[in-house]
PDB file of C-alpha atoms in Angstrom:
ATOM      1  CA  MET A1237     100.017 100.111 -35.367  1.00 64.00           C
ATOM      2  CA  VAL A1238      98.584 100.468 -38.883  1.00 75.00           C
ATOM      3  CA  THR A1239      97.157  96.848 -39.253  1.00 81.00           C
ATOM      4  CA  GLU A1240      95.990  96.432 -35.359  1.00 84.00           C
ATOM      5  CA  GLY A1241      94.065  93.533 -34.990  1.00 90.00           C
ATOM      6  CA  ARG A1242      93.374  92.405 -38.875  1.00 98.00           C
ATOM      7  CA  VAL A1243      93.890  89.048 -40.202  1.00 98.00           C
ATOM      8  CA  ALA A1244      96.441  88.893 -43.125  1.00 98.00           C
ATOM      9  CA  LEU A1245      97.220  85.902 -45.261  1.00 98.00           C
ATOM     10  CA  VAL A1246     100.324  85.745 -47.069  1.00 98.00           C
ATOM     11  CA  THR A1247     100.773  83.098 -49.987  1.00 98.00           C
ATOM     12  CA  GLY A1248     104.490  81.905 -50.272  1.00 97.00           C
ATOM     13  CA  GLY A1249     105.226  83.338 -46.972  1.00 97.00           C
ATOM     14  CA  SER A1250     107.912  81.199 -46.091  1.00 97.00           C
ATOM     15  CA  ARG A1251     110.989  82.987 -47.954  1.00 95.00           C
ATOM     16  CA  GLY A1252     112.184  86.075 -49.663  1.00 95.00           C
ATOM     17  CA  ILE A1253     109.368  88.687 -50.348  1.00 97.00           C
ATOM     18  CA  GLY A1254     106.771  86.697 -48.982  1.00 98.00           C
ATOM     19  CA  ARG A1255     108.708  86.654 -45.515  1.00 98.00           C
ATOM     20  CA  ALA A1256     109.419  90.349 -45.069  1.00 98.00           C
ATOM     21  CA  ILE A1257     105.985  91.034 -45.768  1.00 98.00           C
ATOM     22  CA  ALA A1258     104.983  88.604 -43.259  1.00 98.00           C
ATOM     23  CA  GLU A1259     107.377  89.890 -40.878  1.00 98.00           C
ATOM     24  CA  GLN A1260     106.185  93.437 -41.443  1.00 98.00           C
ATOM     25  CA  LEU A1261     102.651  92.693 -41.112  1.00 98.00           C
ATOM     26  CA  ALA A1262     103.004  91.233 -37.701  1.00 98.00           C
ATOM     27  CA  ALA A1263     105.156  94.058 -36.681  1.00 98.00           C
ATOM     28  CA  ALA A1264     102.213  96.120 -37.659  1.00 97.00           C
ATOM     29  CA  GLY A1265      99.778  94.532 -35.354  1.00 97.00           C
ATOM     30  CA  ALA A1266      98.115  91.871 -37.934  1.00 98.00           C
ATOM     31  CA  ARG A1267      97.724  88.269 -37.234  1.00 98.00           C
ATOM     32  CA  VAL A1268      99.484  86.683 -40.137  1.00 98.00           C
ATOM     33  CA  ALA A1269      98.857  83.342 -41.738  1.00 98.00           C
ATOM     34  CA  VAL A1270     101.795  82.244 -43.315  1.00 98.00           C
ATOM     35  CA  ASN A1271     101.252  80.113 -46.463  1.00 98.00           C
ATOM     36  CA  TYR A1272     103.798  77.631 -47.919  1.00 98.00           C
ATOM     37  CA  VAL A1273     103.441  74.673 -50.362  1.00 97.00           C
ATOM     38  CA  ALA A1274     106.751  72.808 -49.697  1.00 94.00           C
ATOM     39  CA  HIS A1275     108.886  74.785 -47.395  1.00 93.00           C
ATOM     40  CA  GLY A1276     107.692  73.873 -43.990  1.00 95.00           C
ATOM     41  CA  GLU A1277     110.448  74.332 -42.070  1.00 96.00           C
ATOM     42  CA  GLU A1278     111.094  77.937 -43.378  1.00 97.00           C
ATOM     43  CA  ALA A1279     107.231  78.735 -42.790  1.00 98.00           C
ATOM     44  CA  ALA A1280     107.839  77.545 -39.161  1.00 98.00           C
ATOM     45  CA  ASP A1281     110.555  79.778 -38.948  1.00 98.00           C
ATOM     46  CA  VAL A1282     108.899  82.921 -39.708  1.00 98.00           C
ATOM     47  CA  VAL A1283     106.387  82.066 -37.380  1.00 98.00           C
ATOM     48  CA  ARG A1284     108.958  81.584 -34.470  1.00 98.00           C
ATOM     49  CA  ARG A1285     110.395  84.921 -35.490  1.00 98.00           C
ATOM     50  CA  ILE A1286     107.053  86.723 -35.443  1.00 98.00           C
ATOM     51  CA  HIS A1287     106.309  85.219 -32.078  1.00 98.00           C
ATOM     52  CA  GLY A1288     109.674  86.329 -30.732  1.00 98.00           C
ATOM     53  CA  HIS A1289     109.050  89.880 -31.751  1.00 97.00           C
ATOM     54  CA  GLY A1290     105.475  89.749 -29.747  1.00 97.00           C
ATOM     55  CA  GLY A1291     103.559  89.052 -32.753  1.00 98.00           C
ATOM     56  CA  GLU A1292     100.819  86.717 -33.683  1.00 98.00           C
ATOM     57  CA  ALA A1293     101.297  84.027 -36.497  1.00 98.00           C
ATOM     58  CA  LEU A1294     100.407  80.347 -37.559  1.00 98.00           C
ATOM     59  CA  SER A1295     101.614  78.629 -40.730  1.00 98.00           C
ATOM     60  CA  PHE A1296      99.250  77.000 -43.225  1.00 98.00           C
ATOM     61  CA  GLN A1297     100.165  74.445 -46.127  1.00 98.00           C
ATOM     62  CA  ALA A1298      98.305  74.889 -49.131  1.00 98.00           C
ATOM     63  CA  ASP A1299      99.020  74.445 -52.666  1.00 98.00           C
ATOM     64  CA  VAL A1300      97.410  78.014 -54.321  1.00 98.00           C
ATOM     65  CA  ARG A1301      96.778  75.734 -57.612  1.00 98.00           C
ATOM     66  CA  ARG A1302      94.342  73.631 -56.205  1.00 98.00           C
ATOM     67  CA  ALA A1303      90.839  75.657 -55.156  1.00 98.00           C
ATOM     68  CA  ASP A1304      90.218  72.940 -52.956  1.00 98.00           C
ATOM     69  CA  ALA A1305      93.144  73.473 -50.796  1.00 98.00           C
ATOM     70  CA  VAL A1306      93.029  77.142 -51.124  1.00 98.00           C
ATOM     71  CA  GLU A1307      89.254  77.075 -49.552  1.00 98.00           C
ATOM     72  CA  GLY A1308      90.488  74.337 -46.815  1.00 98.00           C
ATOM     73  CA  MET A1309      93.476  76.786 -45.782  1.00 98.00           C
ATOM     74  CA  VAL A1310      91.031  80.137 -45.651  1.00 98.00           C
ATOM     75  CA  ARG A1311      88.495  77.802 -43.425  1.00 98.00           C
ATOM     76  CA  GLN A1312      91.380  77.030 -40.866  1.00 98.00           C
ATOM     77  CA  VAL A1313      92.427  80.611 -40.907  1.00 98.00           C
ATOM     78  CA  THR A1314      89.135  81.706 -40.288  1.00 98.00           C
ATOM     79  CA  GLU A1315      88.360  78.954 -37.416  1.00 98.00           C
ATOM     80  CA  ALA A1316      91.523  80.323 -35.903  1.00 98.00           C
ATOM     81  CA  TRP A1317      91.187  84.284 -35.826  1.00 98.00           C
ATOM     82  CA  GLY A1318      88.098  84.867 -37.535  1.00 97.00           C
ATOM     83  CA  PRO A1319      87.576  86.439 -41.351  1.00 98.00           C
ATOM     84  CA  ILE A1320      90.472  87.379 -43.527  1.00 98.00           C
ATOM     85  CA  ASP A1321      91.139  91.124 -43.835  1.00 98.00           C
ATOM     86  CA  ILE A1322      94.255  91.522 -45.743  1.00 98.00           C
ATOM     87  CA  LEU A1323      95.173  89.088 -48.525  1.00 98.00           C
ATOM     88  CA  VAL A1324      98.560  89.321 -50.000  1.00 98.00           C
ATOM     89  CA  ASN A1325      99.021  87.432 -53.430  1.00 98.00           C
ATOM     90  CA  ASN A1326     102.648  86.569 -53.578  1.00 98.00           C
ATOM     91  CA  ALA A1327     103.401  82.830 -54.128  1.00 97.00           C
ATOM     92  CA  GLY A1328     105.087  82.488 -57.266  1.00 96.00           C
ATOM     93  CA  ILE A1329     107.640  80.573 -59.629  1.00 95.00           C
ATOM     94  CA  THR A1330     109.789  80.757 -62.133  1.00 93.00           C
ATOM     95  CA  ARG A1331     110.511  78.252 -65.211  1.00 95.00           C
ATOM     96  CA  ASP A1332     112.706  80.469 -67.782  1.00 94.00           C
ATOM     97  CA  GLY A1333     113.259  79.690 -71.249  1.00 96.00           C
ATOM     98  CA  LEU A1334     113.289  81.166 -74.586  1.00 97.00           C
ATOM     99  CA  PHE A1335     109.629  81.112 -76.151  1.00 97.00           C
ATOM    100  CA  ALA A1336     110.491  78.865 -79.183  1.00 97.00           C
ATOM    101  CA  ARG A1337     111.649  76.103 -77.021  1.00 97.00           C
ATOM    102  CA  MET A1338     109.328  76.277 -73.843  1.00 98.00           C
ATOM    103  CA  PRO A1339     107.808  73.007 -72.768  1.00 98.00           C
ATOM    104  CA  ALA A1340     103.918  73.643 -72.499  1.00 98.00           C
ATOM    105  CA  GLU A1341     104.269  72.499 -68.807  1.00 98.00           C
ATOM    106  CA  ASP A1342     106.565  75.066 -68.172  1.00 98.00           C
ATOM    107  CA  TRP A1343     104.021  77.802 -69.097  1.00 98.00           C
ATOM    108  CA  LEU A1344     101.369  75.923 -67.340  1.00 98.00           C
ATOM    109  CA  ASP A1345     103.276  75.793 -63.885  1.00 98.00           C
ATOM    110  CA  VAL A1346     103.909  79.759 -63.887  1.00 98.00           C
ATOM    111  CA  ILE A1347     100.426  80.442 -65.152  1.00 98.00           C
ATOM    112  CA  ASP A1348      98.596  78.127 -62.751  1.00 98.00           C
ATOM    113  CA  THR A1349     100.958  79.054 -59.513  1.00 98.00           C
ATOM    114  CA  ASN A1350     101.423  82.852 -60.395  1.00 98.00           C
ATOM    115  CA  LEU A1351      98.184  83.812 -61.696  1.00 98.00           C
ATOM    116  CA  THR A1352      95.484  81.129 -61.067  1.00 98.00           C
ATOM    117  CA  GLY A1353      96.598  80.637 -57.609  1.00 98.00           C
ATOM    118  CA  ALA A1354      95.855  84.340 -56.974  1.00 98.00           C
ATOM    119  CA  PHE A1355      92.560  83.865 -58.450  1.00 98.00           C
ATOM    120  CA  HIS A1356      91.939  80.993 -56.132  1.00 98.00           C
ATOM    121  CA  CYS A1357      93.081  82.951 -53.175  1.00 98.00           C
ATOM    122  CA  THR A1358      90.879  86.198 -54.219  1.00 98.00           C
ATOM    123  CA  ARG A1359      87.680  84.114 -54.891  1.00 98.00           C
ATOM    124  CA  ALA A1360      88.166  82.406 -51.463  1.00 98.00           C
ATOM    125  CA  VAL A1361      88.301  85.619 -49.236  1.00 98.00           C
ATOM    126  CA  LEU A1362      86.128  88.040 -51.213  1.00 98.00           C
ATOM    127  CA  ARG A1363      82.903  87.064 -49.995  1.00 96.00           C
ATOM    128  CA  GLN A1364      84.469  87.471 -46.370  1.00 95.00           C
ATOM    129  CA  MET A1365      85.247  90.877 -47.088  1.00 98.00           C
ATOM    130  CA  MET A1366      82.313  91.947 -49.072  1.00 98.00           C
ATOM    131  CA  ARG A1367      80.427  90.819 -46.216  1.00 97.00           C
ATOM    132  CA  ARG A1368      81.998  92.731 -43.766  1.00 97.00           C
ATOM    133  CA  ARG A1369      82.547  95.890 -46.075  1.00 98.00           C
ATOM    134  CA  TRP A1370      86.310  96.148 -45.556  1.00 98.00           C
ATOM    135  CA  GLY A1371      89.442  94.581 -47.266  1.00 98.00           C
ATOM    136  CA  ARG A1372      92.724  94.820 -48.616  1.00 98.00           C
ATOM    137  CA  ILE A1373      94.191  92.582 -51.704  1.00 98.00           C
ATOM    138  CA  ILE A1374      97.539  92.753 -53.022  1.00 99.00           C
ATOM    139  CA  SER A1375      99.031  91.155 -55.438  1.00 98.00           C
ATOM    140  CA  ILE A1376     102.771  91.031 -56.002  1.00 98.00           C
ATOM    141  CA  SER A1377     103.447  91.347 -59.866  1.00 98.00           C
ATOM    142  CA  SER A1378     106.667  92.442 -61.365  1.00 96.00           C
ATOM    143  CA  VAL A1379     108.516  94.837 -63.719  1.00 95.00           C
ATOM    144  CA  ALA A1380     108.427  92.030 -66.203  1.00 94.00           C
ATOM    145  CA  GLY A1381     104.597  92.267 -66.138  1.00 96.00           C
ATOM    146  CA  LEU A1382     104.913  95.885 -66.998  1.00 95.00           C
ATOM    147  CA  ALA A1383     107.645  95.641 -69.742  1.00 93.00           C
ATOM    148  CA  GLY A1384     108.133  91.787 -70.624  1.00 93.00           C
ATOM    149  CA  ASN A1385     111.507  90.057 -70.378  1.00 90.00           C
ATOM    150  CA  ALA A1386     113.158  87.884 -72.361  1.00 92.00           C
ATOM    151  CA  GLY A1387     113.410  84.442 -71.580  1.00 94.00           C
ATOM    152  CA  GLN A1388     110.347  85.025 -69.295  1.00 95.00           C
ATOM    153  CA  ALA A1389     107.395  84.990 -71.251  1.00 98.00           C
ATOM    154  CA  ASN A1390     104.976  82.565 -69.345  1.00 98.00           C
ATOM    155  CA  TYR A1391     106.138  84.636 -65.873  1.00 97.00           C
ATOM    156  CA  ALA A1392     105.825  88.226 -67.689  1.00 98.00           C
ATOM    157  CA  ALA A1393     102.246  87.061 -69.011  1.00 98.00           C
ATOM    158  CA  ALA A1394     101.314  85.667 -65.370  1.00 98.00           C
ATOM    159  CA  LYS A1395     102.557  89.086 -63.647  1.00 98.00           C
ATOM    160  CA  ALA A1396     100.726  90.738 -66.534  1.00 98.00           C
ATOM    161  CA  GLY A1397      97.426  89.147 -65.920  1.00 98.00           C
ATOM    162  CA  LEU A1398      97.761  90.051 -62.223  1.00 98.00           C
ATOM    163  CA  ILE A1399      97.503  93.562 -63.337  1.00 98.00           C
ATOM    164  CA  GLY A1400      94.612  93.080 -65.470  1.00 98.00           C
ATOM    165  CA  MET A1401      92.898  91.083 -62.395  1.00 98.00           C
ATOM    166  CA  THR A1402      93.717  93.834 -60.039  1.00 98.00           C
ATOM    167  CA  ARG A1403      92.382  96.509 -62.239  1.00 98.00           C
ATOM    168  CA  SER A1404      89.150  94.543 -63.041  1.00 98.00           C
ATOM    169  CA  LEU A1405      88.404  93.907 -59.430  1.00 98.00           C
ATOM    170  CA  ALA A1406      89.419  97.024 -58.055  1.00 98.00           C
ATOM    171  CA  LYS A1407      86.008  98.506 -60.333  1.00 98.00           C
ATOM    172  CA  GLU A1408      83.948  95.680 -59.061  1.00 98.00           C
ATOM    173  CA  VAL A1409      84.599  96.000 -55.204  1.00 98.00           C
ATOM    174  CA  GLY A1410      85.459  99.426 -54.761  1.00 98.00           C
ATOM    175  CA  ARG A1411      81.994 100.558 -53.474  1.00 97.00           C
ATOM    176  CA  ARG A1412      82.287  97.849 -50.705  1.00 97.00           C
ATOM    177  CA  ASN A1413      85.299  99.600 -49.163  1.00 98.00           C
ATOM    178  CA  ILE A1414      87.841  96.918 -50.393  1.00 98.00           C
ATOM    179  CA  THR A1415      90.886  98.123 -52.204  1.00 98.00           C
ATOM    180  CA  VAL A1416      92.800  95.965 -54.921  1.00 98.00           C
ATOM    181  CA  ASN A1417      96.358  97.220 -55.929  1.00 98.00           C
ATOM    182  CA  ALA A1418      99.434  95.582 -57.188  1.00 98.00           C
ATOM    183  CA  VAL A1419     103.263  95.836 -56.390  1.00 98.00           C
ATOM    184  CA  ALA A1420     105.785  95.690 -59.169  1.00 97.00           C
ATOM    185  CA  PRO A1421     108.921  94.774 -57.808  1.00 96.00           C
ATOM    186  CA  GLY A1422     112.160  95.396 -59.920  1.00 93.00           C
ATOM    187  CA  PHE A1423     115.289  93.211 -59.333  1.00 89.00           C
ATOM    188  CA  VAL A1424     115.391  92.220 -55.556  1.00 92.00           C
ATOM    189  CA  GLU A1425     118.046  90.125 -53.541  1.00 86.00           C
ATOM    190  CA  THR A1426     115.981  86.715 -53.289  1.00 78.00           C
ATOM    191  CA  ASP A1427     116.563  83.274 -53.935  1.00 70.00           C
ATOM    192  CA  LEU A1428     114.995  83.847 -57.548  1.00 66.00           C
ATOM    193  CA  THR A1429     117.453  86.252 -58.296  1.00 66.00           C
ATOM    194  CA  SER A1430     120.892  84.742 -56.364  1.00 63.00           C
ATOM    195  CA  GLY A1431     121.311  82.746 -59.350  1.00 62.00           C
ATOM    196  CA  LEU A1432     121.798  85.458 -61.918  1.00 63.00           C
ATOM    197  CA  ARG A1433     124.801  85.588 -63.996  1.00 68.00           C
ATOM    198  CA  GLU A1434     127.225  88.389 -63.154  1.00 75.00           C
ATOM    199  CA  GLU A1435     127.235  89.826 -66.572  1.00 73.00           C
ATOM    200  CA  TRP A1436     123.478  89.941 -66.323  1.00 71.00           C
ATOM    201  CA  ARG A1437     123.587  91.744 -62.900  1.00 77.00           C
ATOM    202  CA  GLU A1438     125.675  94.344 -63.963  1.00 82.00           C
ATOM    203  CA  GLN A1439     123.563  94.975 -67.175  1.00 82.00           C
ATOM    204  CA  VAL A1440     120.361  95.324 -64.761  1.00 81.00           C
ATOM    205  CA  LEU A1441     122.223  97.703 -62.600  1.00 86.00           C
ATOM    206  CA  SER A1442     123.547 100.002 -65.614  1.00 84.00           C
ATOM    207  CA  VAL A1443     120.045 100.746 -66.126  1.00 85.00           C
ATOM    208  CA  THR A1444     118.637 101.054 -62.772  1.00 89.00           C
ATOM    209  CA  PRO A1445     118.957 104.682 -61.523  1.00 91.00           C
ATOM    210  CA  ALA A1446     119.216 103.691 -57.889  1.00 92.00           C
ATOM    211  CA  GLY A1447     122.532 101.593 -58.757  1.00 89.00           C
ATOM    212  CA  ARG A1448     121.578  98.422 -56.941  1.00 91.00           C
ATOM    213  CA  PHE A1449     118.972  95.972 -56.722  1.00 91.00           C
ATOM    214  CA  GLY A1450     116.045  96.185 -53.882  1.00 94.00           C
ATOM    215  CA  THR A1451     115.416  94.362 -50.672  1.00 96.00           C
ATOM    216  CA  PRO A1452     112.445  92.252 -49.928  1.00 97.00           C
ATOM    217  CA  GLN A1453     111.838  94.654 -46.756  1.00 98.00           C
ATOM    218  CA  GLU A1454     111.556  97.731 -49.321  1.00 98.00           C
ATOM    219  CA  VAL A1455     108.694  95.574 -51.257  1.00 98.00           C
ATOM    220  CA  ALA A1456     107.136  94.467 -47.994  1.00 98.00           C
ATOM    221  CA  SER A1457     106.963  98.324 -46.834  1.00 98.00           C
ATOM    222  CA  MET A1458     104.854  99.375 -49.734  1.00 98.00           C
ATOM    223  CA  VAL A1459     102.491  96.405 -48.958  1.00 98.00           C
ATOM    224  CA  VAL A1460     102.018  97.278 -45.383  1.00 98.00           C
ATOM    225  CA  PHE A1461     101.240 100.837 -46.417  1.00 98.00           C
ATOM    226  CA  LEU A1462      98.865  99.522 -49.205  1.00 98.00           C
ATOM    227  CA  ALA A1463      96.865  97.348 -46.266  1.00 98.00           C
ATOM    228  CA  SER A1464      96.482 100.238 -43.903  1.00 97.00           C
ATOM    229  CA  GLU A1465      93.801 102.632 -43.408  1.00 96.00           C
ATOM    230  CA  LYS A1466      96.223 105.275 -44.717  1.00 96.00           C
ATOM    231  CA  ALA A1467      95.828 103.730 -48.066  1.00 98.00           C
ATOM    232  CA  ALA A1468      92.071 103.661 -48.162  1.00 97.00           C
ATOM    233  CA  TYR A1469      91.678 105.759 -51.292  1.00 98.00           C
ATOM    234  CA  ILE A1470      94.084 104.224 -53.516  1.00 98.00           C
ATOM    235  CA  THR A1471      92.558 101.225 -55.350  1.00 98.00           C
ATOM    236  CA  GLY A1472      93.233  99.626 -59.013  1.00 98.00           C
ATOM    237  CA  GLN A1473      96.928 100.962 -58.949  1.00 98.00           C
ATOM    238  CA  VAL A1474     100.122  99.373 -60.110  1.00 98.00           C
ATOM    239  CA  ILE A1475     103.154 100.726 -57.559  1.00 98.00           C
ATOM    240  CA  SER A1476     106.674 100.074 -58.647  1.00 97.00           C
ATOM    241  CA  VAL A1477     109.516  99.633 -56.351  1.00 97.00           C
ATOM    242  CA  ASP A1478     112.304  99.141 -58.801  1.00 93.00           C
ATOM    243  CA  GLY A1479     114.821 101.691 -58.200  1.00 93.00           C
ATOM    244  CA  GLY A1480     113.566 103.604 -61.166  1.00 92.00           C
ATOM    245  CA  LEU A1481     114.078 100.592 -63.725  1.00 90.00           C
ATOM    246  CA  GLY A1482     110.840 101.189 -65.176  1.00 83.00           C
ATOM    247  CA  MET A1483     110.665 104.746 -65.482  1.00 79.00           C
ATOM    248  CA  ARG A1484     109.199 105.640 -68.903  1.00 62.00           C
TER     249      ARG A1484
END
């Protein structure tokens, strides 16, 4: 198995892409800490499913916007299994709206969760990785972080910020055998996209060469690869999983 015996933390792991990542990492041999902030029953269900397939998983509640909560979660994971080897910064929210009418709280909520939350989690595990001279940090960005998206200035800014953080950190820790990468999904069938108007879905599909939305499992497969030894020479990269939507 490609991540046999590794300890992985997946933020926002109770639903959607995070759930698929947690399940695939466990199937690849990792012990998976499933983070959630509000969806405790869904997180428990992910853990049950992993156990049902012979894997190891535990759920941990923490609001990634709070540094103290993240540090407490990392301490709990470490006490249970040892140092964290793989971090997947997946936790994210949307608060869509046109820029001119966007409330400041909607801007801050998205930045604090999607970008600052990744900062808190990465900082909390980085020293462990540096001491052990091994680590995988993978952040879930978005095609919106590469190209922008009308009505999502806050979300696009946060996802673009993840890309900048990824590339900067990769330059800092590469000699420590720590890789830092980002995955930029296109439109994926999750709760976040289920409410899209039909005309908007058709517009997206018309400019997506694959002709369909992606699945959480397709994004998860890329994350598992980046978490493995097979990706040891890949760092500082942003890999799109978008059906060709972002080709340029």
